[in-house]
PDB file of C-alpha atoms in Angstrom:
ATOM      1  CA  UNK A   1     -43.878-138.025 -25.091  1.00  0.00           C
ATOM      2  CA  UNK A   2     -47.299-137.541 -26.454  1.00  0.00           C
ATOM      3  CA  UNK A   3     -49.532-141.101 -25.415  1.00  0.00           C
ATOM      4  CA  UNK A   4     -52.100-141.342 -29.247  1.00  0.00           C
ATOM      5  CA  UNK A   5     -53.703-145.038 -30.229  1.00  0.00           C
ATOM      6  CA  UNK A   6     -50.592-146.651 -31.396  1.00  0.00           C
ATOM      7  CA  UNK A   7     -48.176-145.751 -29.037  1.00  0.00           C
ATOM      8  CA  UNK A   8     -46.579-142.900 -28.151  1.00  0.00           C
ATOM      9  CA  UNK A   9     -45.220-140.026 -29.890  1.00  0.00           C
ATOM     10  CA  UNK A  10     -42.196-137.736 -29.095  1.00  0.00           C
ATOM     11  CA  UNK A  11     -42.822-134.031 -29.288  1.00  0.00           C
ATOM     12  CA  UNK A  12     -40.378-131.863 -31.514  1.00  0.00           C
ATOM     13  CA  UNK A  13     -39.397-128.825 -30.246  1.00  0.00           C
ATOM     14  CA  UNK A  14     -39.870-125.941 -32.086  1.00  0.00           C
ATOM     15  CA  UNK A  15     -38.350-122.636 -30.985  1.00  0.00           C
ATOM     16  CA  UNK A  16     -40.247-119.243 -31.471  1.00  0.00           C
ATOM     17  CA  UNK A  17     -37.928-115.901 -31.460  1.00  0.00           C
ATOM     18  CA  UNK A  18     -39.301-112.259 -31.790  1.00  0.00           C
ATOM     19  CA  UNK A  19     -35.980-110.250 -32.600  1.00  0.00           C
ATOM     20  CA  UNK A  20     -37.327-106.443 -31.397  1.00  0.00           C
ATOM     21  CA  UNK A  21     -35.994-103.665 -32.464  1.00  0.00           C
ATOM     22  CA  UNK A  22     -35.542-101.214 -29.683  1.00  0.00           C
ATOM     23  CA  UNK A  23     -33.392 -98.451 -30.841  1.00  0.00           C
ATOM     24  CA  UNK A  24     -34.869 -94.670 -30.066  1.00  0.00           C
ATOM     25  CA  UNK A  25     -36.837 -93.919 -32.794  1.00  0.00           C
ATOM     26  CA  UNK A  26     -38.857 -96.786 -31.315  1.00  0.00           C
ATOM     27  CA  UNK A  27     -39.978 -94.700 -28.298  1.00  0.00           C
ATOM     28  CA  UNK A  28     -43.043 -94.199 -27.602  1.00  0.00           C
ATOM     29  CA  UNK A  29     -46.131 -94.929 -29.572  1.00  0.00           C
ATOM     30  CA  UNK A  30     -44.294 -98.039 -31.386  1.00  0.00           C
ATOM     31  CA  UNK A  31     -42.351 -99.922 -28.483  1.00  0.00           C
ATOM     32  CA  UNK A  32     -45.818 -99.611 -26.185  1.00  0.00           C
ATOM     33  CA  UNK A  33     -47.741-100.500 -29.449  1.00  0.00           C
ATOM     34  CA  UNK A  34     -45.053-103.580 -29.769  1.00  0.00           C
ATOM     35  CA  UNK A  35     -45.615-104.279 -26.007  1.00  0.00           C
ATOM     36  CA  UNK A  36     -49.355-104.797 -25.825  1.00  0.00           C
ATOM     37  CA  UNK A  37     -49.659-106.404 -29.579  1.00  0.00           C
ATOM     38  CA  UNK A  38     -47.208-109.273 -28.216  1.00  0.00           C
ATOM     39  CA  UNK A  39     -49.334-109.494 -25.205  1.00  0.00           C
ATOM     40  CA  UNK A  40     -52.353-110.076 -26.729  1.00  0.00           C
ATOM     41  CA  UNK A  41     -51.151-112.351 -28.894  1.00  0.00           C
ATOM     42  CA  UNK A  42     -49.571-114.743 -26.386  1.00  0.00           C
ATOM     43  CA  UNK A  43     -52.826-116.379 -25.232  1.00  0.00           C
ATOM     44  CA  UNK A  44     -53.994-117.327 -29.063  1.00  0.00           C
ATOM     45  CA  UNK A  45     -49.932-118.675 -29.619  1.00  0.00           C
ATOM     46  CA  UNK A  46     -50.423-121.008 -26.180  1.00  0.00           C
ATOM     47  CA  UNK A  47     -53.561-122.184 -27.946  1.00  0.00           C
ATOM     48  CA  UNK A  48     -52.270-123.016 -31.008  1.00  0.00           C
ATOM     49  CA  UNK A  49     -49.666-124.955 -29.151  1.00  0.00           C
ATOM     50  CA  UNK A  50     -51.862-126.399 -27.275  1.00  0.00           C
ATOM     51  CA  UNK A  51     -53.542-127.976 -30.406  1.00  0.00           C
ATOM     52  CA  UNK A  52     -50.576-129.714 -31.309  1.00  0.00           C
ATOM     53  CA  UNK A  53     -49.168-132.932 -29.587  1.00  0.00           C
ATOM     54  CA  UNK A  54     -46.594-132.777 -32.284  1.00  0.00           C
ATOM     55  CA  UNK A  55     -44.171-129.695 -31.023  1.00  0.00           C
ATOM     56  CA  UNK A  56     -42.889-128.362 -27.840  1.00  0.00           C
ATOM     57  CA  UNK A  57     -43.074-124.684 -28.433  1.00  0.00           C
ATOM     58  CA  UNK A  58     -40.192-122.766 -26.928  1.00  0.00           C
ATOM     59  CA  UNK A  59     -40.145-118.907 -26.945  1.00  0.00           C
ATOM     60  CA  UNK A  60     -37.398-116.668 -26.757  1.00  0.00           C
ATOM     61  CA  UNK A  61     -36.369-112.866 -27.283  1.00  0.00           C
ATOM     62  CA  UNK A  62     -33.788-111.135 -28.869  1.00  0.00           C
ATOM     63  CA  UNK A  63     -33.539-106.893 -28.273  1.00  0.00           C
ATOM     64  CA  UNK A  64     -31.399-104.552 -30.003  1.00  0.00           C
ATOM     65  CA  UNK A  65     -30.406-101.143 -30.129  1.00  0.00           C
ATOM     66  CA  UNK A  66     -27.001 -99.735 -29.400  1.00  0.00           C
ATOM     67  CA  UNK A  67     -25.896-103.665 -28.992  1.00  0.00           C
ATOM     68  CA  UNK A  68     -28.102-106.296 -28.696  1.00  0.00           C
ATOM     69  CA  UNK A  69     -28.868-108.774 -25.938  1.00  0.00           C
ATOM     70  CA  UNK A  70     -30.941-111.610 -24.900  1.00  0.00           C
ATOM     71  CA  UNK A  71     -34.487-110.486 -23.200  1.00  0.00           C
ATOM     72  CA  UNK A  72     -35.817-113.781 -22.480  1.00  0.00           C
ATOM     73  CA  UNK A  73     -32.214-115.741 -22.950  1.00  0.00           C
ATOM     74  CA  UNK A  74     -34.044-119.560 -21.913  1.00  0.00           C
ATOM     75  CA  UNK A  75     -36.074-121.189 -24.388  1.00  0.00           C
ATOM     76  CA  UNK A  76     -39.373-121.110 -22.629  1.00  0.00           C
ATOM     77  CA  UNK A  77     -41.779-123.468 -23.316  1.00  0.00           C
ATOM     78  CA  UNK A  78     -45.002-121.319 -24.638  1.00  0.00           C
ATOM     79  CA  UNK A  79     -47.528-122.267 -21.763  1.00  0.00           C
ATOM     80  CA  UNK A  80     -45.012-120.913 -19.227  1.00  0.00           C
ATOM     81  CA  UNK A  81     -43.830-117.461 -21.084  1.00  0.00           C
ATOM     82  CA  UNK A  82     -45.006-114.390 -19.771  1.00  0.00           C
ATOM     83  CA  UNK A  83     -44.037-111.122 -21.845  1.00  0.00           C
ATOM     84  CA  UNK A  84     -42.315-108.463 -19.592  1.00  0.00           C
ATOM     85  CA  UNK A  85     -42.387-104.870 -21.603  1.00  0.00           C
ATOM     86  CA  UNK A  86     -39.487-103.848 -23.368  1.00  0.00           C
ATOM     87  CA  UNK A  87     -38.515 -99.861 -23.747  1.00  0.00           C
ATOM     88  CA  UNK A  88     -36.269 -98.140 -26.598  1.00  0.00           C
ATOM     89  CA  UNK A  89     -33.440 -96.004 -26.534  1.00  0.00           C
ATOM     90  CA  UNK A  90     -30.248 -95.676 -28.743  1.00  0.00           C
ATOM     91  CA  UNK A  91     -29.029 -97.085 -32.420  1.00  0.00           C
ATOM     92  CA  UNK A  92     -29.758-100.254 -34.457  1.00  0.00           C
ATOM     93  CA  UNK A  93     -28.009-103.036 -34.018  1.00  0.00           C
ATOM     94  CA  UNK A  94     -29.467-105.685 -36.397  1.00  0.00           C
ATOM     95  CA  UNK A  95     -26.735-107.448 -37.641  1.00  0.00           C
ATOM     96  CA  UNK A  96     -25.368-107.884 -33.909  1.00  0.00           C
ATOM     97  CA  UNK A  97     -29.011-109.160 -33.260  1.00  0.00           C
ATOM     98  CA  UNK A  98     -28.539-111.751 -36.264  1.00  0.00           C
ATOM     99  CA  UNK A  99     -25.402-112.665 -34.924  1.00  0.00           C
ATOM    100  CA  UNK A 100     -27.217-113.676 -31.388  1.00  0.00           C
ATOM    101  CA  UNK A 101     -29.195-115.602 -32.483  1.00  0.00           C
ATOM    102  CA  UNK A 102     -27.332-117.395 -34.875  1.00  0.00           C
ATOM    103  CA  UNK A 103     -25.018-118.629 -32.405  1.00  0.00           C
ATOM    104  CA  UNK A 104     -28.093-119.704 -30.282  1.00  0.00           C
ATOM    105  CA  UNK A 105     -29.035-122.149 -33.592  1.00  0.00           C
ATOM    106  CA  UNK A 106     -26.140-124.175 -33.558  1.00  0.00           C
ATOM    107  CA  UNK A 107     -26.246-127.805 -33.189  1.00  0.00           C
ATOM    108  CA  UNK A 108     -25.784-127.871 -29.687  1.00  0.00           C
ATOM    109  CA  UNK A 109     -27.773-126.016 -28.146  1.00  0.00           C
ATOM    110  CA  UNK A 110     -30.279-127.061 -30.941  1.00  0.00           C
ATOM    111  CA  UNK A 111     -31.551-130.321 -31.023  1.00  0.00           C
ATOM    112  CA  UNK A 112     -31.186-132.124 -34.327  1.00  0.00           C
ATOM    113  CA  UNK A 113     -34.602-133.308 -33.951  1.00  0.00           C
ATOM    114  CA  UNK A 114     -35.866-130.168 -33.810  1.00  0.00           C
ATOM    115  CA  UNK A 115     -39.101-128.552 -35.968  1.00  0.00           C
ATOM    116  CA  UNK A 116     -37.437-125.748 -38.205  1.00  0.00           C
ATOM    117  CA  UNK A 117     -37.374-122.294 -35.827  1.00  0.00           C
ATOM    118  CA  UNK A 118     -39.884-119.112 -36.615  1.00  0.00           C
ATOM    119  CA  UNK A 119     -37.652-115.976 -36.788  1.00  0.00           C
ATOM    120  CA  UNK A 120     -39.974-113.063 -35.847  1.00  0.00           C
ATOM    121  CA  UNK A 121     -38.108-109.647 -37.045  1.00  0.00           C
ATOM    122  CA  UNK A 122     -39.892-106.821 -35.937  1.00  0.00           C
ATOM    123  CA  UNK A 123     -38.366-103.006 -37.028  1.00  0.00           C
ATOM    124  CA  UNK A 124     -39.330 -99.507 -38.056  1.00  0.00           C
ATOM    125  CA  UNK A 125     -35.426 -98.442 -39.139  1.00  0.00           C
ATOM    126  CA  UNK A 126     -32.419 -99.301 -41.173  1.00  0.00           C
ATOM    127  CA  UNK A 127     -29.722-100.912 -39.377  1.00  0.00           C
ATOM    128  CA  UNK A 128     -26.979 -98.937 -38.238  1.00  0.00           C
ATOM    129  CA  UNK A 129     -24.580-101.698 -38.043  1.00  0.00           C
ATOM    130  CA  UNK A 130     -22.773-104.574 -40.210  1.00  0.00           C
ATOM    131  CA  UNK A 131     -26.122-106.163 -41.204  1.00  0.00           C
ATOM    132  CA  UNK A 132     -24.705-108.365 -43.871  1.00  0.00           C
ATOM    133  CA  UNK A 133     -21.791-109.765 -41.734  1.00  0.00           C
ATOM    134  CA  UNK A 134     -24.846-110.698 -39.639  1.00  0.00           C
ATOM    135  CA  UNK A 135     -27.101-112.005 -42.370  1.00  0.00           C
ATOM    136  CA  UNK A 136     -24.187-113.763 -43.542  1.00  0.00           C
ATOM    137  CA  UNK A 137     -23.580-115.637 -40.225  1.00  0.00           C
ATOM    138  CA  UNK A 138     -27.497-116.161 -40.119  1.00  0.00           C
ATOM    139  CA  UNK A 139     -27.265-118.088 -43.471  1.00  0.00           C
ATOM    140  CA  UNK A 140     -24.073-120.360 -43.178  1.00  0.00           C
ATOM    141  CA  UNK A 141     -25.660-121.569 -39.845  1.00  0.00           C
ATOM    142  CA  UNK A 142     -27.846-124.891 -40.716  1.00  0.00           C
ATOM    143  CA  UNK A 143     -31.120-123.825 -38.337  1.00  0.00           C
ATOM    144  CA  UNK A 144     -30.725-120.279 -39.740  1.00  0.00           C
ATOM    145  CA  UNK A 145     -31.206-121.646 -43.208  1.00  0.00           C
ATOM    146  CA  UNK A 146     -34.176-123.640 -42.337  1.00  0.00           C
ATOM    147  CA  UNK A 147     -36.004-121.039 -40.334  1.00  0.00           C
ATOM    148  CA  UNK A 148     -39.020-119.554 -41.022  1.00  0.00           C
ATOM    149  CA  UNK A 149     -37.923-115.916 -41.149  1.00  0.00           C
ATOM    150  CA  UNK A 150     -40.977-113.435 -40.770  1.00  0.00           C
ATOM    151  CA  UNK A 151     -40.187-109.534 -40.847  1.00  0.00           C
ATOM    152  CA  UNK A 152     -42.543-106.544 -39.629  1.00  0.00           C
ATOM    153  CA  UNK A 153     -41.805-103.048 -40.662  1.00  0.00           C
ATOM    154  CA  UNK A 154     -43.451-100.812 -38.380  1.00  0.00           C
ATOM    155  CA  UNK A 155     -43.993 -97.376 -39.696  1.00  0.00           C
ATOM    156  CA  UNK A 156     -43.084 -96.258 -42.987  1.00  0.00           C
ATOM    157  CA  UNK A 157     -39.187 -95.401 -42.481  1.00  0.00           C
ATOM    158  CA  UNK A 158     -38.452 -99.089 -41.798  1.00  0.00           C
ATOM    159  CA  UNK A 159     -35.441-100.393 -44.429  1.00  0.00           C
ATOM    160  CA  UNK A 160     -37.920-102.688 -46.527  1.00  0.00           C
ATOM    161  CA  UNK A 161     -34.867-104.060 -48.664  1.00  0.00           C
ATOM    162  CA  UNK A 162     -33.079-105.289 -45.639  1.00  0.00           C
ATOM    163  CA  UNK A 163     -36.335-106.871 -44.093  1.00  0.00           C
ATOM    164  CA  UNK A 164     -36.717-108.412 -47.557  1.00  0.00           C
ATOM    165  CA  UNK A 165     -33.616-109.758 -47.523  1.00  0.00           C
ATOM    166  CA  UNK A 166     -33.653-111.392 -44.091  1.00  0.00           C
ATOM    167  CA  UNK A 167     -36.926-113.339 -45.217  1.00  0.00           C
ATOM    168  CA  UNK A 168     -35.392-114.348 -48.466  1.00  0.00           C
ATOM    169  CA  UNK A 169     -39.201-116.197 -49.061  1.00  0.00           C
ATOM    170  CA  UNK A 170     -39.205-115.927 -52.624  1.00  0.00           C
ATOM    171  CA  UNK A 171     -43.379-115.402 -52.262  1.00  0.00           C
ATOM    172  CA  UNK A 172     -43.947-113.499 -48.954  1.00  0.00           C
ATOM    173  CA  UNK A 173     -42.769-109.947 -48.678  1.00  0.00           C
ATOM    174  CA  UNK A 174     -42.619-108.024 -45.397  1.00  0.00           C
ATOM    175  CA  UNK A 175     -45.688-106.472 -43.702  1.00  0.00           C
ATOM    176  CA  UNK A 176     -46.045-102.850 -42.995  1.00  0.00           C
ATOM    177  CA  UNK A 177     -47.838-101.774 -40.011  1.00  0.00           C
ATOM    178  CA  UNK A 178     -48.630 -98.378 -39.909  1.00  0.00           C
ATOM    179  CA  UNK A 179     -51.012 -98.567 -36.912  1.00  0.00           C
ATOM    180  CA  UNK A 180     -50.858-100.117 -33.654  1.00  0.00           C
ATOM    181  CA  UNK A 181     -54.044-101.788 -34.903  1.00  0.00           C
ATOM    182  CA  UNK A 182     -52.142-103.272 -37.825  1.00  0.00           C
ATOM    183  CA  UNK A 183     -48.884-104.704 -35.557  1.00  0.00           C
ATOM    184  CA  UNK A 184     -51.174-106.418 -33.197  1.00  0.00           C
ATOM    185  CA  UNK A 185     -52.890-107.887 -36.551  1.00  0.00           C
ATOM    186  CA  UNK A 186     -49.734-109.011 -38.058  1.00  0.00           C
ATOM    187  CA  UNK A 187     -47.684-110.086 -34.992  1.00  0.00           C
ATOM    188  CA  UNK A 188     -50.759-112.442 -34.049  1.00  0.00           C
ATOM    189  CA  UNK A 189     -50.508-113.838 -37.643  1.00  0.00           C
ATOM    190  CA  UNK A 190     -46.478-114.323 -36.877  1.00  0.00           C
ATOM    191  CA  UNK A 191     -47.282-116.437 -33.885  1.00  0.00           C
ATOM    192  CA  UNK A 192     -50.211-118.329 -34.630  1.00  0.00           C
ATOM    193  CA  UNK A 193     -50.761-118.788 -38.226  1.00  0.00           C
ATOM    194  CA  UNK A 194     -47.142-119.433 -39.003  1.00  0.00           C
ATOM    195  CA  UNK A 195     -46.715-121.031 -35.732  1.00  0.00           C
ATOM    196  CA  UNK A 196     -49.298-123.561 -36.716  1.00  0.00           C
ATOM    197  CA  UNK A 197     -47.777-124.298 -39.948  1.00  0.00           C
ATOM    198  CA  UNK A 198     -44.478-124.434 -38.818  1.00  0.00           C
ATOM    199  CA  UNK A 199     -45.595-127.225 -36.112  1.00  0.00           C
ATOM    200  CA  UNK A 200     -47.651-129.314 -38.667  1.00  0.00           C
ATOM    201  CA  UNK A 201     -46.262-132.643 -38.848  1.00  0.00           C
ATOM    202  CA  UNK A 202     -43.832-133.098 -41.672  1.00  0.00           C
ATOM    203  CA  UNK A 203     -46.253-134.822 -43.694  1.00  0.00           C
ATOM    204  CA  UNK A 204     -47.832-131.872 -44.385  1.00  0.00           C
ATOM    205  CA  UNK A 205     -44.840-129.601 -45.027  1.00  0.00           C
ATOM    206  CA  UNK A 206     -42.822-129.050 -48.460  1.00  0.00           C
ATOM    207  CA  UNK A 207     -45.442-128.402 -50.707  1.00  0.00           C
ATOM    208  CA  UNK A 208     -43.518-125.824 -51.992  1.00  0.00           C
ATOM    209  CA  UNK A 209     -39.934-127.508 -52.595  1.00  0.00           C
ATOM    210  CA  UNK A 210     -38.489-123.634 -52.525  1.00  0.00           C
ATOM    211  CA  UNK A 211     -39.502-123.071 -48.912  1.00  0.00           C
ATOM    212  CA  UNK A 212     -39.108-124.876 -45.629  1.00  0.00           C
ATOM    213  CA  UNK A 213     -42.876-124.888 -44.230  1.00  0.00           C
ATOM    214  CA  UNK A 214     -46.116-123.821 -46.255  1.00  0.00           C
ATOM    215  CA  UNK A 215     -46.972-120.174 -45.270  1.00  0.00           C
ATOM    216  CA  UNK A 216     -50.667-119.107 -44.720  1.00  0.00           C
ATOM    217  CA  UNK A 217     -51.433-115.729 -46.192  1.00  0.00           C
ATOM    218  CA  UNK A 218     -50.652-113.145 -44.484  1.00  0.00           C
ATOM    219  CA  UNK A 219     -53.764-110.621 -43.310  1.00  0.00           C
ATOM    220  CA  UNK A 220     -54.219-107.580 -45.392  1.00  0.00           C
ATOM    221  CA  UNK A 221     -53.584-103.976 -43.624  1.00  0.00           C
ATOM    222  CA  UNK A 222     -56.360-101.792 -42.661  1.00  0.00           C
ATOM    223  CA  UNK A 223     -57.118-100.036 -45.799  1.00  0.00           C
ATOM    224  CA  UNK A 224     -58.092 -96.611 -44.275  1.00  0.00           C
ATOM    225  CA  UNK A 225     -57.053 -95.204 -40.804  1.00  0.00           C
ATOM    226  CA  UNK A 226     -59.844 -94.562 -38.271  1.00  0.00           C
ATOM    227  CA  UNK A 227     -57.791 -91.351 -37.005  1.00  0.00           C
ATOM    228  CA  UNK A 228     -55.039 -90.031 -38.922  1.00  0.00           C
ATOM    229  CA  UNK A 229     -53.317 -89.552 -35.736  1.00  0.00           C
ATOM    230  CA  UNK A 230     -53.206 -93.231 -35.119  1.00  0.00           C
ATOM    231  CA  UNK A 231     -50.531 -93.781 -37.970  1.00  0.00           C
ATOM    232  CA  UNK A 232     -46.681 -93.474 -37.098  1.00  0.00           C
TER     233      UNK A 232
END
């Protein structure tokens, strides 16, 4: 409980989930790129949260590759989460990943109370498993529904139709980093500007009656590399 002039108020929680892709054409450049993008972005998401009396921001993470598994499986609250570095290896288990977390949305665990989630899907591949069957589950799932689904291709060989299709945002389509400049750009976005949208009180949410929470725009890439060799 929040103490304002007028009593107090009770704090929503809103939970934050990166879903990483970590199969082997990851290695390298991208998954350290991924790495030190998140962690730089962590101290501008515990401000944002800070700023807001109205939500309890919990973060979790999802990895897949040949599987997928819980990396952080608590929900964290944000001033407490600490990123630990994640490497790559194997296939691309997205719609196992979907399935994850869909069965961490249900009502319980999730609180009915609760702000609607920010679903962070970061990838630079096409799945290599039942995505739909995943995506399916995802949808027929309440919180999945609701959730404010952000994807991130990384590279150009990411599956842009599938990322598309898991942020079925009939405005927003899904940013393409090609440079470990652009992913920390766009993963900062992801956690703070959408973060702070998704945590406004509800007031200020449904402008748009054909999405959940009003999206800021998303930053533009870098239109020219500095070094060619800094593009995947």
């Amino acid at each position: 409980m929040t103490e304002l002039p007028g009593g107090p108020i009770a704090t929503r929680p809103l939970h934050f989930i990166f879903i990483a892709d970590c199969s082997g054409s990851m290695a390298g450049g991208k998954i350290q790129s991924l790495n030190q993008a998140v962690r730089e972005a962590l101290p501008h998401m515990q401000d944002v949260a800070k700023g807001n009396p109205n939500a309890r921001v919990l973060v979790r993470v999802v990895r897949f590759a040949s599987g997928a598994q819980w990396h952080v499986s608590q929900p964290t609250p944000v001033e407490e989460f600490s990123w630990t570095d994640l490497s790559a290896d194997g296939s691309t288990d997205m719609g196992l990943a979907l399935k994850l977390v869909t069965e961490a949305l249900k009502t319980p665990p999730m609180s009915e109370r609760a702000l609607p989630p920010v679903l962070v899907l970061l990838s630079d591949g096409s799945p290599t498993d039942d995505f739909n069957s995943g995506l399916k589950d995802l949808m027929a799932q309440g919180w999945g529904k609701k959730a404010v689904r952000i994807a991130i291709a990384i590279g150009e060989d990411a599956n842009l139709d599938v990322l598309q299709r898991f942020m079925g945002h009939p405005e927003l389509r899904p940013l393409v980093a090609q440079t470990a400049r652009d992913l920390v750009k766009f993963i900062r976005w992801a956690s703070t500007a959408v973060l702070q949208s998704a945590s406004a009180p509800a007031s200020q949410a449904r402008l748009n009656p054909n999405v959940n929470v009003p999206l800021p725009a998303p930053p533009a890439p870098s239109p020219t590399p500095p070094d060619a060799n800094d593009v995947w």
